Amino acid sequence: MLTHYIKQKRHYSINATLCYVIIFFTIVFNPSTINAQEKTNKYQQIETLLLKSKKLAQTNIDSSLSYAEKAVKESKLISNDTLLAKSHLQQSSLFIFKKEFSKSDSLLQENLTRNLPKHIKGLTLHNLATIQYYKQDFPKALSLYLEAAEILEQTKKTKQLVSTYSNIGAINASLKNYKNAQTYLERALALSDFNEVIKLQILVNLCNIYYSQKLFEKYTQSIFKAEKLAIKYNSKNTLSTIYTNLAIYFTNEGADYNRAIIYGKKAISLKKELNSTNTINVTYNNVGNAYLKKKEYTKAINFLDSASLDAQGLLKSYIFNNLKESYLGLKQYKTALHYADLKDKIKDSITNEQQKESVAELTEKYESEKKEQRIHILDTKNKLQALTIRQQNYLLVALIFFVLLIAVLGYFGFKNYKMQQQLDKVLLQQKLIKTQLNPHFLFNALQSIQNFIYQNDKEKSSSYLTSYSKLIRLVLEKSDDDFITVEDDKTALESYLTLQLLNYNNKFSFTINVEDSIDEDFDMLPTLITQPFVENAILHGLKENVNGIISIKYYKHDTILYVSITDNGKGFEVRKEDSNRLHKSMSMAIIKEQLKNLNKTSKHFKGDIAISTTLKGTQVLLSFTTA
């Protein structure tokens, strides 16, 4: 079990990581009951081969795979789809253990092409989900597990359903979707009476979920049940984790430091017995922290000194902070100051390293995206040229074939053709414009980050990196979509305005308000349509205003979604050279053309822009109907 760290008021304590065990059943099968007519020697031979493969899976995977391959060959000889699918499932599980995912995926995809019993289809989807989990594609793995669960719920395969529910819960927990994780783990727990070892794993996962949601009554009930099972089955690794978590709970939440110390010492004893030296520092620190809160400073120092041996990174910083507090309690101020300096050096080192990694990662993403965009731009230009050539050829053919038609039919046919031609060109040009937005922004943002780091301004560089990463994620993920949710649009504007506040030294302020009439997760508006108006308000509306205010408001009336963007700038009374431009990356003409095309191509969509301006400010009101 891994560990993570939490800060409590003035003291630091080390919390066990809410680490979630993925329970992957090897999809193997006991000989099933076969109707009298099917109990031939060949069928039993195949079932025997699969049973031997199952027994060898944990001790000799190559021999296990050999038996599974023989079962596949025999199943093909008798043309039995069900036995062949079961043999493929066994093979796929073994390939997953060997991390040969392409081979496993190929067998499972072949299974899905056959008309199979529901439980076999469910298990096939389960194994496909497991492959995606190992590949770190958690959304896809989650989708496949949910599909497998829906099918397995229609069968009586309780063991496999427990495995699937547990994995759904574990993935949701890793994604911090704690309510969903709790729902599926509780379902798995209710069905796990057939195997108390599996029940123990589920209980440990549930304890972490309850702790994350501060459901401490359920947490204590579950963890003491888990303790009893761990003792019953002499599961010392799990028991050491349980005792570590109990020590943390009674230190931070239960405020029972004596019990915290008892459980912490039990955890230390087990870790020494198991030679788990990689995590024992955490447990020593937990016990030391409990003594610190009891104001037994000398005992705290003894455990914290043991914790500091071979400790690294953030853990060492927390240990030094606890040592500082302990020596302060003893009024040994010189020693306390020494540990305070050590803690600060480690924190500075960690911060600098994280910033370097962030800049390196962003630079790599920028270079990669830049190359992709160049290829995309060239491809788009080639498509435009090819489209122009095709359109010219179409025009020539049309003139040849329609010259003899009556003038009225020829006129309407040609007009319709030209309208389609114009729409195709505009759509391709918009794609080209969108791809040209990203490199310019990335270059400026990276320069700003670099300047802050050179100036050693850690607070601004950290804030800038956080807002920048949010904005870049949305741009990269949503730039190809026609619509985004209100939540994503609001997040993009918040990140963008935060970056601009840093650039303009807080010379203006902003507010973003989403009324209750809006469902942020489902209400949609066109992608990237609000940011140019906000950008225009900053660059032109508030250009000479040191107390500028930008107000953004999302609200609905009936089925119409409104976005209001208001500033207290100088309106349209600007210099001549600025009067005809919104911003070179997205002009008003392009935005109107974007809405015009969405009105044509998106069913039930209607968008409009209304702008009102005075010498006291400007309001842009965007309205969208999507149903």
XYZ file of C-alpha atoms in Angstrom:
627
model
C 0.000 0.000 0.000
C 1.434 3.366 -1.016
C 1.216 6.493 1.145
C 0.374 10.163 0.701
C 0.691 13.200 2.873
C -1.802 15.643 4.418
C -1.237 18.831 6.398
C -3.088 19.330 9.682
C -3.117 22.947 11.024
C 0.496 23.685 12.163
C 1.672 20.070 12.083
C 2.248 17.635 9.281
C 1.125 14.027 9.342
C 1.471 11.235 6.830
C -1.690 9.615 5.562
C -1.863 6.239 3.850
C -2.580 6.630 0.171
C -6.141 5.999 -0.808
C -4.804 3.239 -3.014
C -7.357 1.056 -4.693
C -6.786 -2.593 -5.469
C -7.921 -3.708 -8.910
C -9.312 -7.223 -8.567
C -8.662 -8.956 -11.888
C -10.113 -12.453 -11.983
C -8.309 -14.720 -14.387
C -11.109 -15.722 -16.696
C -10.897 -19.485 -16.413
C -13.666 -21.978 -16.185
C -14.452 -25.039 -14.178
C -16.044 -27.853 -16.157
C -19.645 -26.841 -16.581
C -22.641 -29.130 -16.467
C -23.265 -30.381 -19.979
C -26.409 -31.964 -21.235
C -26.309 -35.716 -21.616
C -26.174 -35.480 -25.405
C -23.101 -33.195 -25.241
C -21.081 -35.251 -22.775
C -18.809 -36.724 -25.396
C -15.198 -37.590 -24.746
C -14.070 -34.671 -26.888
C -16.020 -32.079 -24.886
C -14.701 -33.445 -21.597
C -11.190 -33.487 -22.996
C -11.424 -29.754 -23.801
C -12.832 -28.928 -20.379
C -10.013 -30.954 -18.774
C -7.413 -29.014 -20.775
C -8.929 -25.718 -19.601
C -8.973 -26.903 -15.978
C -5.278 -27.877 -16.166
C -4.506 -24.483 -17.687
C -6.285 -22.780 -14.789
C -4.373 -24.747 -12.146
C -0.996 -23.894 -13.723
C -1.755 -20.205 -14.367
C -0.165 -18.977 -11.119
C 2.852 -21.325 -11.084
C 3.863 -22.074 -14.689
C 2.315 -19.676 -17.174
C 4.011 -21.230 -20.226
C 2.613 -24.688 -19.455
C -0.762 -23.109 -18.714
C -0.687 -21.383 -22.113
C 0.225 -24.679 -23.815
C -2.897 -26.382 -22.400
C -5.062 -23.423 -23.448
C -3.692 -23.591 -27.019
C -4.502 -27.316 -27.162
C -8.056 -26.529 -26.032
C -8.361 -23.989 -28.876
C -7.214 -26.526 -31.473
C -9.601 -29.218 -30.211
C -12.524 -26.733 -30.122
C -11.882 -25.785 -33.764
C -11.874 -29.434 -34.793
C -15.404 -29.979 -33.446
C -16.628 -26.484 -34.537
C -18.020 -25.601 -31.108
C -18.229 -21.791 -30.754
C -18.889 -21.826 -26.997
C -15.895 -24.002 -26.131
C -13.720 -22.058 -28.567
C -14.751 -18.770 -26.930
C -13.984 -20.170 -23.452
C -10.570 -21.316 -24.697
C -9.918 -17.868 -26.180
C -10.848 -16.284 -22.861
C -8.331 -18.471 -21.037
C -5.653 -17.664 -23.609
C -6.417 -13.932 -23.438
C -6.081 -13.908 -19.638
C -2.666 -15.538 -19.850
C -1.535 -13.071 -22.522
C -2.672 -10.230 -20.229
C -0.483 -11.656 -17.441
C 2.425 -11.699 -19.909
C 1.516 -8.143 -21.027
C 1.101 -9.296 -24.635
C -1.958 -7.119 -25.069
C -2.255 -7.201 -28.870
C -2.504 -11.003 -28.867
C -5.102 -10.927 -26.105
C -7.131 -8.208 -27.836
C -7.164 -10.130 -31.126
C -8.635 -13.243 -29.456
C -11.272 -11.225 -27.600
C -12.322 -9.309 -30.708
C -12.787 -12.648 -32.468
C -15.060 -13.726 -29.607
C -17.273 -10.665 -30.121
C -17.922 -11.686 -33.736
C -19.688 -14.863 -32.554
C -23.177 -15.423 -31.150
C -22.280 -16.470 -27.599
C -23.988 -16.946 -24.219
C -24.311 -13.716 -22.232
C -21.856 -14.645 -19.490
C -19.105 -15.380 -22.027
C -19.736 -12.093 -23.818
C -19.642 -10.309 -20.462
C -16.330 -11.954 -19.544
C -14.917 -11.069 -22.971
C -15.745 -7.395 -22.388
C -14.253 -7.689 -18.871
C -10.924 -8.867 -20.302
C -10.974 -6.138 -22.970
C -11.487 -3.591 -20.191
C -8.543 -5.052 -18.260
C -6.287 -4.553 -21.291
C -7.301 -0.878 -21.479
C -6.679 -0.511 -17.743
C -3.119 -1.774 -18.109
C -2.662 0.650 -21.029
C -3.749 3.490 -18.685
C -6.784 4.339 -20.833
C -9.095 4.601 -17.808
C -12.163 6.149 -19.542
C -12.217 3.370 -22.155
C -11.600 0.694 -19.503
C -14.444 2.090 -17.408
C -16.821 2.098 -20.387
C -16.036 -1.559 -21.174
C -16.375 -2.652 -17.522
C -19.797 -0.965 -17.332
C -20.891 -2.750 -20.513
C -19.627 -6.058 -19.092
C -21.477 -5.453 -15.799
C -24.754 -4.742 -17.618
C -24.509 -8.117 -19.376
C -23.277 -10.107 -16.357
C -26.146 -8.729 -14.242
C -28.467 -10.729 -16.494
C -26.651 -13.961 -15.580
C -25.960 -15.767 -12.301
C -22.168 -15.403 -12.537
C -21.713 -13.743 -9.145
C -17.923 -14.203 -8.927
C -17.266 -12.489 -12.243
C -19.765 -9.722 -11.413
C -17.966 -9.031 -8.107
C -14.698 -8.673 -10.018
C -16.261 -6.289 -12.538
C -17.988 -4.173 -9.867
C -14.732 -3.984 -7.889
C -12.768 -2.804 -10.915
C -15.386 -0.182 -11.776
C -15.172 1.082 -8.198
C -11.367 1.133 -8.212
C -11.158 3.103 -11.474
C -13.748 5.617 -10.259
C -11.727 6.020 -7.063
C -8.540 6.669 -9.051
C -10.451 9.328 -11.025
C -11.746 10.764 -7.700
C -15.367 9.943 -8.572
C -15.872 8.781 -4.990
C -19.683 8.488 -5.001
C -19.636 6.181 -8.026
C -16.755 4.232 -6.507
C -18.718 3.770 -3.271
C -21.826 2.573 -5.154
C -20.021 -0.163 -7.088
C -17.759 -1.308 -4.259
C -20.773 -1.665 -1.950
C -22.477 -3.747 -4.656
C -19.376 -5.933 -4.895
C -19.214 -6.290 -1.099
C -22.833 -7.451 -0.929
C -22.043 -10.296 -3.375
C -18.620 -11.294 -1.972
C -19.646 -13.789 0.706
C -18.322 -16.644 -1.438
C -14.697 -15.553 -0.773
C -13.606 -13.705 2.385
C -10.173 -12.853 0.952
C -11.845 -10.936 -1.872
C -14.198 -9.387 0.675
C -11.127 -8.164 2.594
C -9.738 -6.435 -0.530
C -13.090 -4.771 -1.182
C -13.381 -3.605 2.444
C -9.914 -2.019 2.322
C -10.873 -0.141 -0.847
C -14.171 0.962 0.695
C -12.370 2.265 3.796
C -10.320 4.568 1.592
C -13.462 5.768 -0.200
C -15.269 6.492 3.074
C -12.227 8.349 4.430
C -12.007 10.485 1.279
C -15.666 11.489 1.720
C -15.292 11.999 5.501
C -17.856 9.250 6.188
C -16.037 8.314 9.364
C -18.764 6.145 10.929
C -18.810 3.873 7.879
C -15.018 4.089 7.756
C -14.540 2.743 11.278
C -17.165 0.008 10.833
C -15.499 -1.212 7.638
C -11.889 -1.006 8.778
C -12.508 -3.028 11.943
C -14.288 -5.696 9.853
C -11.265 -5.698 7.558
C -8.945 -6.042 10.566
C -10.786 -9.172 11.751
C -10.570 -10.770 8.297
C -6.885 -9.865 7.917
C -6.131 -11.480 11.302
C -8.227 -14.542 10.406
C -6.295 -15.122 7.178
C -2.935 -13.928 8.582
C -2.685 -11.282 5.841
C 0.174 -9.307 7.382
C 0.680 -6.878 4.489
C -2.966 -5.852 4.571
C -2.946 -5.739 8.367
C 0.048 -3.374 8.422
C -1.810 -1.073 6.041
C -4.954 -1.214 8.209
C -2.968 -0.352 11.356
C -1.213 2.521 9.552
C -4.567 3.937 8.455
C -6.033 3.539 11.942
C -3.054 5.415 13.402
C -3.702 8.257 10.977
C -7.438 8.252 11.679
C -7.046 8.413 15.463
C -4.389 11.143 15.115
C -6.278 13.414 12.744
C -9.985 12.629 13.028
C -10.538 10.557 16.168
C -8.236 12.734 18.307
C -7.302 9.656 20.352
C -3.516 9.877 20.327
C -2.972 6.880 22.601
C -4.832 4.560 20.216
C -3.030 6.167 17.296
C 0.315 5.311 18.930
C -0.778 1.728 19.673
C -1.843 1.081 16.082
C 1.215 2.850 14.697
C 3.556 0.674 16.738
C 1.687 -2.447 15.594
C 2.182 -1.310 11.995
C 5.911 -0.739 12.593
C 6.273 -4.214 14.117
C 4.569 -5.850 11.117
C 6.595 -3.851 8.588
C 9.820 -4.911 10.319
C 8.671 -8.525 10.260
C 7.821 -8.214 6.544
C 11.017 -6.220 5.868
C 8.904 -3.433 4.293
C 11.622 -0.821 4.683
C 10.326 1.254 1.783
C 7.240 2.406 3.732
C 8.346 2.126 7.365
C 9.528 5.765 7.390
C 5.927 6.868 6.895
C 4.730 4.846 9.877
C 7.533 6.117 12.114
C 6.524 9.671 11.196
C 2.860 8.930 11.979
C 3.740 7.710 15.483
C 6.065 10.661 15.988
C 3.285 13.029 14.945
C 0.884 11.440 17.460
C 3.439 11.928 20.284
C 3.956 15.516 19.077
C 0.245 16.225 19.414
C 0.350 14.690 22.921
C 3.195 17.143 23.653
C 5.491 14.250 24.534
C 8.269 15.856 22.543
C 11.201 13.601 23.460
C 9.329 10.444 22.414
C 8.201 12.206 19.247
C 11.844 13.036 18.402
C 12.912 9.393 18.866
C 10.390 8.170 16.280
C 10.953 11.119 13.930
C 14.723 10.494 13.955
C 14.018 6.903 12.860
C 11.634 8.210 10.199
C 14.258 10.576 8.757
C 16.646 7.725 7.899
C 16.586 7.210 4.116
C 13.451 9.390 3.776
C 13.181 11.295 0.514
C 11.372 14.244 -1.033
C 8.159 15.593 0.428
C 8.093 12.965 3.192
C 11.449 14.205 4.473
C 10.136 17.782 4.435
C 7.196 16.766 6.659
C 9.491 14.855 9.029
C 11.757 17.898 9.394
C 8.724 20.079 10.067
C 7.576 17.722 12.851
C 11.119 17.716 14.278
C 11.090 21.517 14.226
C 7.791 21.586 16.150
C 9.095 19.025 18.663
C 12.241 21.030 19.425
C 10.167 24.174 19.713
C 8.105 22.330 22.332
C 11.337 21.590 24.209
C 12.356 25.263 23.766
C 15.502 24.212 21.953
C 15.183 27.026 19.448
C 18.549 26.649 17.739
C 17.863 23.025 16.813
C 14.303 23.905 15.784
C 15.672 26.615 13.466
C 18.097 24.075 11.972
C 15.251 21.714 11.028
C 13.149 24.606 9.732
C 16.001 25.520 7.357
C 16.337 21.895 6.215
C 12.587 21.702 5.563
C 12.627 24.933 3.505
C 15.587 23.749 1.408
C 13.813 20.519 0.536
C 10.562 22.327 -0.316
C 12.460 24.801 -2.539
C 14.250 21.927 -4.259
C 10.960 20.095 -4.889
C 9.280 23.275 -6.192
C 12.156 24.032 -8.588
C 12.194 20.468 -9.867
C 8.428 20.485 -10.430
C 8.659 23.784 -12.322
C 11.456 22.445 -14.526
C 9.443 19.327 -15.281
C 6.350 21.396 -16.053
C 8.235 23.685 -18.449
C 9.926 20.713 -20.131
C 6.574 18.940 -20.521
C 4.885 22.050 -21.909
C 7.768 22.666 -24.324
C 7.587 19.092 -25.559
C 3.813 19.388 -26.033
C 4.305 22.675 -27.846
C 6.869 21.220 -30.274
C 4.740 18.152 -30.893
C 1.594 20.200 -31.422
C 3.462 22.602 -33.662
C 4.593 19.753 -35.935
C 1.088 18.305 -36.056
C -0.350 21.706 -36.891
C 2.122 22.231 -39.737
C 1.111 18.893 -41.195
C -2.543 19.765 -40.662
C -2.110 23.179 -42.328
C -0.381 21.634 -45.343
C -3.071 18.969 -45.562
C -5.792 21.603 -45.349
C -4.135 23.706 -48.057
C -3.848 20.653 -50.281
C -7.530 19.919 -49.723
C -8.384 23.503 -50.637
C -6.347 23.251 -53.823
C -7.868 19.889 -54.701
C -11.312 21.275 -53.947
C -10.676 24.253 -56.202
C -9.535 21.980 -59.056
C -12.553 19.707 -58.607
C -14.855 22.678 -58.476
C -13.375 24.072 -61.683
C -13.838 20.704 -63.366
C -17.417 20.523 -62.100
C -18.048 23.989 -63.478
C -16.693 23.058 -66.899
C -18.803 19.871 -67.022
C -21.842 21.776 -65.834
C -21.398 24.394 -68.566
C -21.081 21.681 -71.243
C -24.078 19.644 -70.122
C -26.404 22.460 -69.103
C -25.795 24.911 -71.985
C -28.787 23.489 -73.829
C -31.136 23.671 -70.839
C -33.603 26.491 -70.495
C -32.217 29.593 -68.772
C -34.304 29.366 -65.586
C -33.307 25.758 -64.733
C -29.678 26.521 -65.520
C -29.701 29.604 -63.284
C -31.118 27.819 -60.202
C -28.872 24.796 -60.641
C -25.749 26.938 -60.906
C -26.765 29.074 -57.900
C -27.214 25.970 -55.720
C -23.824 24.670 -56.826
C -22.074 27.946 -55.954
C -23.671 28.029 -52.485
C -22.388 24.520 -51.730
C -18.966 25.499 -53.051
C -18.819 28.545 -50.769
C -19.901 26.535 -47.696
C -17.176 23.905 -48.279
C -14.532 26.585 -48.632
C -15.611 28.450 -45.479
C -15.609 25.247 -43.408
C -12.080 24.400 -44.526
C -10.885 27.980 -43.975
C -12.255 27.943 -40.426
C -10.278 24.787 -39.694
C -7.174 26.492 -41.011
C -7.762 29.571 -38.834
C -8.292 27.442 -35.684
C -5.045 25.554 -36.230
C -3.180 28.866 -36.547
C -4.403 30.067 -33.137
C -2.532 27.564 -31.008
C 1.167 28.145 -31.958
C 0.912 31.923 -31.393
C -0.640 31.516 -27.955
C 1.717 28.704 -26.910
C 4.790 30.768 -27.856
C 3.703 33.824 -25.841
C 2.662 31.741 -22.831
C 5.947 29.824 -22.720
C 7.875 33.107 -22.886
C 5.900 34.467 -19.916
C 6.541 31.314 -17.888
C 10.230 31.516 -18.668
C 10.379 35.191 -17.577
C 8.717 34.467 -14.228
C 11.107 31.573 -13.549
C 14.144 33.721 -14.449
C 12.821 36.380 -12.048
C 12.533 33.628 -9.360
C 8.889 34.666 -8.863
C 7.635 31.252 -7.668
C 4.121 32.354 -6.740
C 3.364 33.889 -10.137
C 5.050 31.124 -12.135
C 3.126 28.454 -10.220
C -0.189 30.322 -10.674
C 0.589 30.911 -14.336
C 1.412 27.227 -14.927
C -1.830 26.087 -13.275
C -4.039 28.414 -15.349
C -2.024 27.735 -18.480
C -2.343 23.947 -18.169
C -6.140 24.197 -17.717
C -6.493 26.447 -20.767
C -4.173 24.371 -22.980
C -5.979 21.150 -22.026
C -9.312 22.642 -23.096
C -7.871 24.083 -26.333
C -6.214 20.793 -27.299
C -9.207 18.637 -26.381
C -12.029 20.825 -27.672
C -10.613 22.707 -30.695
C -11.982 20.107 -33.128
C -15.480 20.136 -31.604
C -18.229 22.471 -32.796
C -19.681 22.825 -29.280
C -18.472 22.745 -25.660
C -20.302 22.763 -22.323
C -20.838 25.904 -20.251
C -18.545 24.417 -17.585
C -15.650 24.018 -20.050
C -16.244 27.499 -21.511
C -16.283 29.036 -18.025
C -13.079 27.169 -17.062
C -11.345 28.380 -20.246
C -12.355 32.017 -19.567
C -11.294 31.799 -15.900
C -7.886 30.433 -16.914
C -7.468 32.981 -19.711
C -8.436 35.969 -17.509
C -6.145 34.744 -14.726
C -3.241 34.696 -17.200
C -4.127 38.205 -18.397
C -4.313 39.485 -14.798
C -0.732 38.319 -14.328
C 0.352 40.008 -17.588
C -1.408 43.305 -16.732
C -0.364 43.352 -13.054
C -3.970 43.185 -11.817
C -4.983 46.453 -13.505
C -8.459 45.066 -13.972
C -10.787 42.619 -12.233
C -13.348 40.122 -13.485
C -16.376 38.152 -12.361
C -17.972 35.062 -13.912
C -21.502 34.180 -12.815
C -23.501 31.096 -13.823
C -27.171 31.345 -12.847
C -29.131 28.409 -11.452
C -31.075 28.153 -14.710
C -27.912 26.773 -16.353
C -26.925 23.093 -16.274
C -23.157 23.486 -16.641
C -22.530 19.868 -17.654
C -25.154 19.730 -20.435
C -25.882 23.234 -21.797
C -23.739 23.791 -24.906
C -22.422 26.762 -26.901
C -20.067 27.086 -29.900
C -16.394 26.370 -29.201
C -14.008 29.341 -28.723
C -16.715 31.928 -29.421
C -16.603 33.855 -26.106
C -12.833 34.221 -25.683
C -12.281 36.713 -28.593
C -14.840 39.144 -27.090
C -13.172 38.920 -23.673
C -9.786 39.381 -25.336
C -11.084 42.415 -27.219
C -12.403 43.936 -23.976
C -8.927 43.635 -22.401
C -6.864 44.761 -25.403
C -9.091 47.657 -26.488
C -11.997 48.350 -24.111
C -9.829 48.512 -20.957
C -6.625 49.587 -22.668
C -6.302 52.886 -20.788
C -8.482 52.052 -17.782
C -6.538 51.245 -14.588
C -9.696 50.142 -12.735
C -11.211 47.998 -15.444
C -13.971 45.512 -14.710
C -15.082 42.624 -16.932
C -18.333 40.879 -16.023
C -19.374 37.594 -17.644
C -22.760 36.053 -17.008
C -24.365 32.799 -18.238
C -28.131 32.450 -17.974
C -31.127 30.896 -19.740
C -34.564 32.128 -20.621
C -36.916 29.420 -21.836
C -34.689 27.350 -24.158
C -32.291 30.163 -25.079
C -28.803 30.272 -23.559
C -27.370 33.792 -23.087
C -23.791 34.876 -22.439
C -23.312 38.508 -21.446
C -19.800 40.039 -21.618
C -19.622 43.555 -20.179
C -16.713 45.950 -19.596
C -16.475 49.497 -18.218
C -14.065 50.633 -20.907
C -14.270 53.440 -23.444
C -16.641 51.749 -25.873
C -15.875 52.170 -29.571
C -14.212 55.552 -29.142
C -10.775 54.190 -30.046
C -7.929 55.187 -32.360
C -8.421 54.773 -36.065
C -5.973 51.939 -36.435
C -7.850 49.858 -33.762
C -11.384 50.629 -34.820
C -11.837 47.922 -37.404
C -10.336 44.925 -35.651
C -11.444 42.600 -32.880
C -8.201 40.621 -32.895
C -6.300 39.240 -35.848
C -6.847 35.640 -34.705
C -10.646 35.832 -34.789
C -12.387 38.780 -36.488
C -16.038 39.688 -36.103
C -16.630 38.610 -39.701
C -15.256 35.118 -38.992
C -17.365 34.770 -35.841
C -20.517 35.765 -37.712
C -19.593 33.353 -40.510
C -19.068 30.635 -37.888
C -22.559 31.215 -36.474
C -24.011 31.365 -39.977
C -22.538 27.968 -40.863
C -23.566 26.399 -37.536
C -27.095 27.675 -38.169
C -27.005 25.791 -41.459
C -25.195 22.605 -40.476
C -26.383 22.017 -36.881
C -29.959 20.880 -36.464
C -32.120 23.108 -34.215
C -29.177 25.488 -33.557
C -29.539 29.242 -33.840
C -26.922 31.745 -32.685
C -26.875 35.535 -32.613
C -24.705 38.451 -31.432
C -25.897 41.824 -30.115
C -23.437 44.602 -29.193
C -24.278 47.811 -27.362
C -21.674 50.444 -26.509
C -21.379 53.828 -24.847
C -18.502 55.938 -23.585
C -18.961 54.151 -20.232
C -18.517 50.631 -21.556
C -19.558 47.884 -23.943
C -21.860 44.886 -23.635
C -21.735 41.870 -25.964
C -24.794 39.597 -25.677
C -24.496 36.167 -27.292
C -27.618 34.023 -27.583
C -27.858 30.363 -28.594
C -30.810 28.067 -29.161
C -29.882 24.366 -29.343
C -33.262 22.637 -29.098
